[in-house]
Amino acid sequence: AQRVTQPEKLLSVFKGAPVELKCNYSYSGSPELFWYVQYSRQRLQLLLRHISRESIKGFTADLNKGETSFHLKKPFAQEEDSAMYYCALKQGGSYIPTFGRGTSLIVHP
Amino acid sequence: GAVVSQHPSWVICKSGTSVKIECRSLDFQATTMFWYRQFPKQSLMLMATSNEGSKATYEQGVEKDKFLINHASLTLSTLTVTSAHPEDSSFYICSAIDIRRGRNYEQYFGPGTRLTVT
């Protein structure tokens, strides 16, 4: 069975500092990895997916199959980045992602 | 992007009563809707998957007689919490997709419904 691990419940950084939200997964097949974000009092929304290889709001994430990781990174954090971030995995043939427990990112001014 | 709404956004009910939560896809047809439960500062727990016109598929450990799900149309799914108890108090989130658009189609989430059982 697939599993998504986000080891940090809370990550606190200052504005302008680099940020890395960790995500590790366990899945025997070829996974699809995603990052979702939930800003305060807003709905969950897709931030980025590994197949797109895109940068959204300055965030990037690279799938490392050797380390089974999909860490989310941003070189310079902004206050508006404060939110809950969820890493998610979809196994082949499924429409349903499995979510990690989430990491709360707080960016201090 | 597509919009998914939920109603009500917040509901308080007495223990033993039932409460219905609606999930609507406003500008697209949702062949499949998902119901999640989210505890404070914790992950989303998938409760069930509903496909339009058929019975919902419940995840292990979720009581189907307690959490009744109906997906009668391509734009509406309802979750009814029957005989609610305080431990059912939670944040319930629905999401919707149109699987006819392919596996890469994005899953859109509703804003959630806060249920408080007193």
PDB file of N, CA, C and O in Angstrom, chain B residues 33-83:
ATOM      1  N   MET B  33     -17.316  12.008  -6.962  1.00  0.00           N
ATOM      2  CA  MET B  33     -17.097  12.932  -5.851  1.00  0.00           C
ATOM      3  C   MET B  33     -16.521  12.163  -4.683  1.00  0.00           C
ATOM      4  O   MET B  33     -16.812  10.975  -4.487  1.00  0.00           O
ATOM      5  N   PHE B  34     -15.704  12.829  -3.910  1.00  0.00           N
ATOM      6  CA  PHE B  34     -15.054  12.218  -2.762  1.00  0.00           C
ATOM      7  C   PHE B  34     -15.423  12.984  -1.494  1.00  0.00           C
ATOM      8  O   PHE B  34     -15.537  14.208  -1.518  1.00  0.00           O
ATOM      9  N   TRP B  35     -15.579  12.267  -0.432  1.00  0.00           N
ATOM     10  CA  TRP B  35     -15.839  12.885   0.865  1.00  0.00           C
ATOM     11  C   TRP B  35     -14.684  12.594   1.808  1.00  0.00           C
ATOM     12  O   TRP B  35     -14.272  11.439   1.974  1.00  0.00           O
ATOM     13  N   TYR B  36     -14.171  13.676   2.398  1.00  0.00           N
ATOM     14  CA  TYR B  36     -13.056  13.569   3.328  1.00  0.00           C
ATOM     15  C   TYR B  36     -13.474  14.120   4.686  1.00  0.00           C
ATOM     16  O   TYR B  36     -14.374  14.947   4.806  1.00  0.00           O
ATOM     17  N   ARG B  37     -12.731  13.676   5.669  1.00  0.00           N
ATOM     18  CA  ARG B  37     -12.892  14.221   7.010  1.00  0.00           C
ATOM     19  C   ARG B  37     -11.516  14.751   7.427  1.00  0.00           C
ATOM     20  O   ARG B  37     -10.495  14.083   7.219  1.00  0.00           O
ATOM     21  N   GLN B  38     -11.519  15.952   7.967  1.00  0.00           N
ATOM     22  CA  GLN B  38     -10.253  16.567   8.350  1.00  0.00           C
ATOM     23  C   GLN B  38     -10.302  16.984   9.804  1.00  0.00           C
ATOM     24  O   GLN B  38     -11.190  17.727  10.218  1.00  0.00           O
ATOM     25  N   PHE B  39      -9.351  16.498  10.566  1.00  0.00           N
ATOM     26  CA  PHE B  39      -9.230  16.892  11.951  1.00  0.00           C
ATOM     27  C   PHE B  39      -8.267  18.072  12.033  1.00  0.00           C
ATOM     28  O   PHE B  39      -7.429  18.246  11.149  1.00  0.00           O
ATOM     29  N   PRO B  40      -8.387  18.880  13.094  1.00  0.00           N
ATOM     30  CA  PRO B  40      -7.563  20.097  13.193  1.00  0.00           C
ATOM     31  C   PRO B  40      -6.078  19.815  12.994  1.00  0.00           C
ATOM     32  O   PRO B  40      -5.519  18.925  13.633  1.00  0.00           O
ATOM     33  N   LYS B  41      -5.484  20.564  12.088  1.00  0.00           N
ATOM     34  CA  LYS B  41      -4.060  20.474  11.813  1.00  0.00           C
ATOM     35  C   LYS B  41      -3.622  19.054  11.450  1.00  0.00           C
ATOM     36  O   LYS B  41      -2.487  18.669  11.661  1.00  0.00           O
ATOM     37  N   GLN B  42      -4.542  18.275  10.905  1.00  0.00           N
ATOM     38  CA  GLN B  42      -4.205  16.917  10.499  1.00  0.00           C
ATOM     39  C   GLN B  42      -4.589  16.683   9.057  1.00  0.00           C
ATOM     40  O   GLN B  42      -5.127  17.554   8.385  1.00  0.00           O
ATOM     41  N   SER B  43      -4.277  15.509   8.609  1.00  0.00           N
ATOM     42  CA  SER B  43      -4.474  15.200   7.206  1.00  0.00           C
ATOM     43  C   SER B  43      -5.944  14.968   6.873  1.00  0.00           C
ATOM     44  O   SER B  43      -6.796  14.917   7.754  1.00  0.00           O
ATOM     45  N   LEU B  44      -6.182  14.837   5.596  1.00  0.00           N
ATOM     46  CA  LEU B  44      -7.519  14.501   5.132  1.00  0.00           C
ATOM     47  C   LEU B  44      -7.668  12.988   5.119  1.00  0.00           C
ATOM     48  O   LEU B  44      -6.834  12.270   4.590  1.00  0.00           O
ATOM     49  N   MET B  45      -8.744  12.524   5.690  1.00  0.00           N
ATOM     50  CA  MET B  45      -9.036  11.104   5.701  1.00  0.00           C
ATOM     51  C   MET B  45     -10.162  10.845   4.709  1.00  0.00           C
ATOM     52  O   MET B  45     -11.268  11.361   4.875  1.00  0.00           O
ATOM     53  N   LEU B  46      -9.877  10.073   3.688  1.00  0.00           N
ATOM     54  CA  LEU B  46     -10.913   9.748   2.710  1.00  0.00           C
ATOM     55  C   LEU B  46     -11.955   8.861   3.367  1.00  0.00           C
ATOM     56  O   LEU B  46     -11.624   7.830   3.948  1.00  0.00           O
ATOM     57  N   MET B  47     -13.216   9.281   3.262  1.00  0.00           N
ATOM     58  CA  MET B  47     -14.301   8.499   3.836  1.00  0.00           C
ATOM     59  C   MET B  47     -14.938   7.592   2.789  1.00  0.00           C
ATOM     60  O   MET B  47     -15.185   6.422   3.038  1.00  0.00           O
ATOM     61  N   ALA B  48     -15.220   8.193   1.631  1.00  0.00           N
ATOM     62  CA  ALA B  48     -15.922   7.422   0.618  1.00  0.00           C
ATOM     63  C   ALA B  48     -15.797   8.084  -0.737  1.00  0.00           C
ATOM     64  O   ALA B  48     -15.502   9.277  -0.845  1.00  0.00           O
ATOM     65  N   THR B  49     -16.003   7.273  -1.744  1.00  0.00           N
ATOM     66  CA  THR B  49     -16.014   7.729  -3.131  1.00  0.00           C
ATOM     67  C   THR B  49     -17.400   7.470  -3.692  1.00  0.00           C
ATOM     68  O   THR B  49     -17.930   6.356  -3.553  1.00  0.00           O
ATOM     69  N   SER B  50     -17.979   8.475  -4.306  1.00  0.00           N
ATOM     70  CA  SER B  50     -19.303   8.273  -4.886  1.00  0.00           C
ATOM     71  C   SER B  50     -19.275   8.550  -6.379  1.00  0.00           C
ATOM     72  O   SER B  50     -18.688   9.530  -6.820  1.00  0.00           O
ATOM     73  N   ASN B  51     -19.863   7.659  -7.113  1.00  0.00           N
ATOM     74  CA  ASN B  51     -20.021   7.817  -8.546  1.00  0.00           C
ATOM     75  C   ASN B  51     -21.479   8.070  -8.858  1.00  0.00           C
ATOM     76  O   ASN B  51     -22.362   7.446  -8.269  1.00  0.00           O
ATOM     77  N   GLU B  52     -21.717   8.975  -9.774  1.00  0.00           N
ATOM     78  CA  GLU B  52     -23.088   9.359 -10.104  1.00  0.00           C
ATOM     79  C   GLU B  52     -23.930   8.152 -10.485  1.00  0.00           C
ATOM     80  O   GLU B  52     -23.509   7.350 -11.332  1.00  0.00           O
ATOM     81  N   GLY B  53     -25.035   8.026  -9.823  1.00  0.00           N
ATOM     82  CA  GLY B  53     -25.982   6.969 -10.144  1.00  0.00           C
ATOM     83  C   GLY B  53     -25.685   5.619  -9.545  1.00  0.00           C
ATOM     84  O   GLY B  53     -26.409   4.653  -9.825  1.00  0.00           O
ATOM     85  N   SER B  54     -24.645   5.506  -8.750  1.00  0.00           N
ATOM     86  CA  SER B  54     -24.354   4.204  -8.142  1.00  0.00           C
ATOM     87  C   SER B  54     -24.047   4.364  -6.665  1.00  0.00           C
ATOM     88  O   SER B  54     -23.899   5.481  -6.170  1.00  0.00           O
ATOM     89  N   LYS B  55     -23.958   3.246  -5.972  1.00  0.00           N
ATOM     90  CA  LYS B  55     -23.685   3.290  -4.542  1.00  0.00           C
ATOM     91  C   LYS B  55     -22.266   3.761  -4.265  1.00  0.00           C
ATOM     92  O   LYS B  55     -21.343   3.495  -5.035  1.00  0.00           O
ATOM     93  N   ALA B  56     -22.117   4.408  -3.134  1.00  0.00           N
ATOM     94  CA  ALA B  56     -20.790   4.898  -2.757  1.00  0.00           C
ATOM     95  C   ALA B  56     -19.899   3.753  -2.286  1.00  0.00           C
ATOM     96  O   ALA B  56     -20.385   2.732  -1.791  1.00  0.00           O
ATOM     97  N   THR B  57     -18.624   3.941  -2.471  1.00  0.00           N
ATOM     98  CA  THR B  57     -17.630   2.991  -1.970  1.00  0.00           C
ATOM     99  C   THR B  57     -16.984   3.585  -0.741  1.00  0.00           C
ATOM    100  O   THR B  57     -16.362   4.649  -0.822  1.00  0.00           O
ATOM    101  N   TYR B  58     -17.135   2.902   0.375  1.00  0.00           N
ATOM    102  CA  TYR B  58     -16.643   3.423   1.636  1.00  0.00           C
ATOM    103  C   TYR B  58     -15.261   2.866   1.964  1.00  0.00           C
ATOM    104  O   TYR B  58     -14.960   1.704   1.670  1.00  0.00           O
ATOM    105  N   GLU B  59     -14.460   3.703   2.602  1.00  0.00           N
ATOM    106  CA  GLU B  59     -13.145   3.243   3.053  1.00  0.00           C
ATOM    107  C   GLU B  59     -13.306   2.379   4.311  1.00  0.00           C
ATOM    108  O   GLU B  59     -14.311   2.480   5.037  1.00  0.00           O
ATOM    109  N   GLN B  60     -12.301   1.586   4.530  1.00  0.00           N
ATOM    110  CA  GLN B  60     -12.334   0.688   5.683  1.00  0.00           C
ATOM    111  C   GLN B  60     -12.470   1.490   6.963  1.00  0.00           C
ATOM    112  O   GLN B  60     -11.790   2.501   7.155  1.00  0.00           O
ATOM    113  N   GLY B  61     -13.364   1.052   7.816  1.00  0.00           N
ATOM    114  CA  GLY B  61     -13.557   1.721   9.092  1.00  0.00           C
ATOM    115  C   GLY B  61     -14.611   2.806   9.086  1.00  0.00           C
ATOM    116  O   GLY B  61     -14.946   3.354  10.146  1.00  0.00           O
ATOM    117  N   VAL B  62     -15.139   3.141   7.932  1.00  0.00           N
ATOM    118  CA  VAL B  62     -16.190   4.158   7.845  1.00  0.00           C
ATOM    119  C   VAL B  62     -17.540   3.466   7.796  1.00  0.00           C
ATOM    120  O   VAL B  62     -17.781   2.614   6.940  1.00  0.00           O
ATOM    121  N   GLU B  63     -18.411   3.832   8.726  1.00  0.00           N
ATOM    122  CA  GLU B  63     -19.724   3.183   8.820  1.00  0.00           C
ATOM    123  C   GLU B  63     -20.666   3.729   7.753  1.00  0.00           C
ATOM    124  O   GLU B  63     -21.084   4.889   7.808  1.00  0.00           O
ATOM    125  N   LYS B  64     -21.024   2.891   6.818  1.00  0.00           N
ATOM    126  CA  LYS B  64     -21.869   3.353   5.717  1.00  0.00           C
ATOM    127  C   LYS B  64     -23.289   3.648   6.180  1.00  0.00           C
ATOM    128  O   LYS B  64     -23.985   4.449   5.551  1.00  0.00           O
ATOM    129  N   ASP B  65     -23.737   3.021   7.252  1.00  0.00           N
ATOM    130  CA  ASP B  65     -25.091   3.305   7.744  1.00  0.00           C
ATOM    131  C   ASP B  65     -25.136   4.606   8.526  1.00  0.00           C
ATOM    132  O   ASP B  65     -26.220   5.154   8.762  1.00  0.00           O
ATOM    133  N   LYS B  66     -23.988   5.060   8.937  1.00  0.00           N
ATOM    134  CA  LYS B  66     -23.942   6.309   9.694  1.00  0.00           C
ATOM    135  C   LYS B  66     -23.693   7.496   8.761  1.00  0.00           C
ATOM    136  O   LYS B  66     -24.245   8.563   8.951  1.00  0.00           O
ATOM    137  N   PHE B  67     -22.865   7.281   7.783  1.00  0.00           N
ATOM    138  CA  PHE B  67     -22.537   8.333   6.827  1.00  0.00           C
ATOM    139  C   PHE B  67     -23.137   7.942   5.471  1.00  0.00           C
ATOM    140  O   PHE B  67     -22.518   7.251   4.668  1.00  0.00           O
ATOM    141  N   LEU B  68     -24.370   8.431   5.261  1.00  0.00           N
ATOM    142  CA  LEU B  68     -25.087   8.079   4.043  1.00  0.00           C
ATOM    143  C   LEU B  68     -24.701   9.035   2.928  1.00  0.00           C
ATOM    144  O   LEU B  68     -24.782  10.248   3.083  1.00  0.00           O
ATOM    145  N   ILE B  69     -24.283   8.464   1.813  1.00  0.00           N
ATOM    146  CA  ILE B  69     -23.866   9.277   0.682  1.00  0.00           C
ATOM    147  C   ILE B  69     -24.755   8.983  -0.508  1.00  0.00           C
ATOM    148  O   ILE B  69     -24.997   7.830  -0.858  1.00  0.00           O
ATOM    149  N   ASN B  70     -25.206  10.059  -1.129  1.00  0.00           N
ATOM    150  CA  ASN B  70     -26.041   9.945  -2.319  1.00  0.00           C
ATOM    151  C   ASN B  70     -25.479  10.838  -3.404  1.00  0.00           C
ATOM    152  O   ASN B  70     -25.155  11.996  -3.163  1.00  0.00           O
ATOM    153  N   HIS B  71     -25.335  10.311  -4.589  1.00  0.00           N
ATOM    154  CA  HIS B  71     -24.795  11.068  -5.727  1.00  0.00           C
ATOM    155  C   HIS B  71     -25.782  10.921  -6.865  1.00  0.00           C
ATOM    156  O   HIS B  71     -25.555  10.185  -7.823  1.00  0.00           O
ATOM    157  N   ALA B  72     -26.886  11.633  -6.728  1.00  0.00           N
ATOM    158  CA  ALA B  72     -28.016  11.426  -7.632  1.00  0.00           C
ATOM    159  C   ALA B  72     -27.851  12.084  -8.982  1.00  0.00           C
ATOM    160  O   ALA B  72     -28.496  11.686  -9.963  1.00  0.00           O
ATOM    161  N   SER B  73     -27.007  13.093  -9.068  1.00  0.00           N
ATOM    162  CA  SER B  73     -26.840  13.773 -10.350  1.00  0.00           C
ATOM    163  C   SER B  73     -25.367  14.081 -10.564  1.00  0.00           C
ATOM    164  O   SER B  73     -24.544  13.907  -9.665  1.00  0.00           O
ATOM    165  N   LEU B  74     -25.051  14.555 -11.751  1.00  0.00           N
ATOM    166  CA  LEU B  74     -23.652  14.856 -12.073  1.00  0.00           C
ATOM    167  C   LEU B  74     -23.157  16.147 -11.432  1.00  0.00           C
ATOM    168  O   LEU B  74     -22.011  16.537 -11.634  1.00  0.00           O
ATOM    169  N   THR B  75     -24.016  16.808 -10.691  1.00  0.00           N
ATOM    170  CA  THR B  75     -23.588  18.046 -10.048  1.00  0.00           C
ATOM    171  C   THR B  75     -23.847  18.072  -8.549  1.00  0.00           C
ATOM    172  O   THR B  75     -23.539  19.067  -7.888  1.00  0.00           O
ATOM    173  N   LEU B  76     -24.391  16.994  -7.997  1.00  0.00           N
ATOM    174  CA  LEU B  76     -24.748  17.027  -6.585  1.00  0.00           C
ATOM    175  C   LEU B  76     -24.474  15.703  -5.893  1.00  0.00           C
ATOM    176  O   LEU B  76     -24.881  14.640  -6.368  1.00  0.00           O
ATOM    177  N   SER B  77     -23.788  15.788  -4.775  1.00  0.00           N
ATOM    178  CA  SER B  77     -23.630  14.652  -3.883  1.00  0.00           C
ATOM    179  C   SER B  77     -23.950  15.125  -2.477  1.00  0.00           C
ATOM    180  O   SER B  77     -23.660  16.262  -2.118  1.00  0.00           O
ATOM    181  N   THR B  78     -24.583  14.269  -1.693  1.00  0.00           N
ATOM    182  CA  THR B  78     -24.917  14.640  -0.322  1.00  0.00           C
ATOM    183  C   THR B  78     -24.354  13.625   0.655  1.00  0.00           C
ATOM    184  O   THR B  78     -24.294  12.424   0.359  1.00  0.00           O
ATOM    185  N   LEU B  79     -23.941  14.143   1.789  1.00  0.00           N
ATOM    186  CA  LEU B  79     -23.474  13.315   2.902  1.00  0.00           C
ATOM    187  C   LEU B  79     -24.403  13.567   4.076  1.00  0.00           C
ATOM    188  O   LEU B  79     -24.555  14.717   4.498  1.00  0.00           O
ATOM    189  N   THR B  80     -25.049  12.529   4.553  1.00  0.00           N
ATOM    190  CA  THR B  80     -25.934  12.657   5.704  1.00  0.00           C
ATOM    191  C   THR B  80     -25.308  11.928   6.882  1.00  0.00           C
ATOM    192  O   THR B  80     -25.059  10.725   6.801  1.00  0.00           O
ATOM    193  N   VAL B  81     -25.065  12.678   7.929  1.00  0.00           N
ATOM    194  CA  VAL B  81     -24.551  12.080   9.163  1.00  0.00           C
ATOM    195  C   VAL B  81     -25.757  11.736  10.019  1.00  0.00           C
ATOM    196  O   VAL B  81     -26.484  12.634  10.471  1.00  0.00           O
ATOM    197  N   THR B  82     -26.023  10.470  10.186  1.00  0.00           N
ATOM    198  CA  THR B  82     -27.211  10.041  10.913  1.00  0.00           C
ATOM    199  C   THR B  82     -26.898   9.832  12.388  1.00  0.00           C
ATOM    200  O   THR B  82     -25.791   9.421  12.745  1.00  0.00           O
ATOM    201  N   SER B  83     -27.877  10.152  13.215  1.00  0.00           N
ATOM    202  CA  SER B  83     -27.730   9.998  14.657  1.00  0.00           C
ATOM    203  C   SER B  83     -26.360  10.503  15.118  1.00  0.00           C
ATOM    204  O   SER B  83     -25.541   9.749  15.660  1.00  0.00           O
TER     205      SER B  83
END
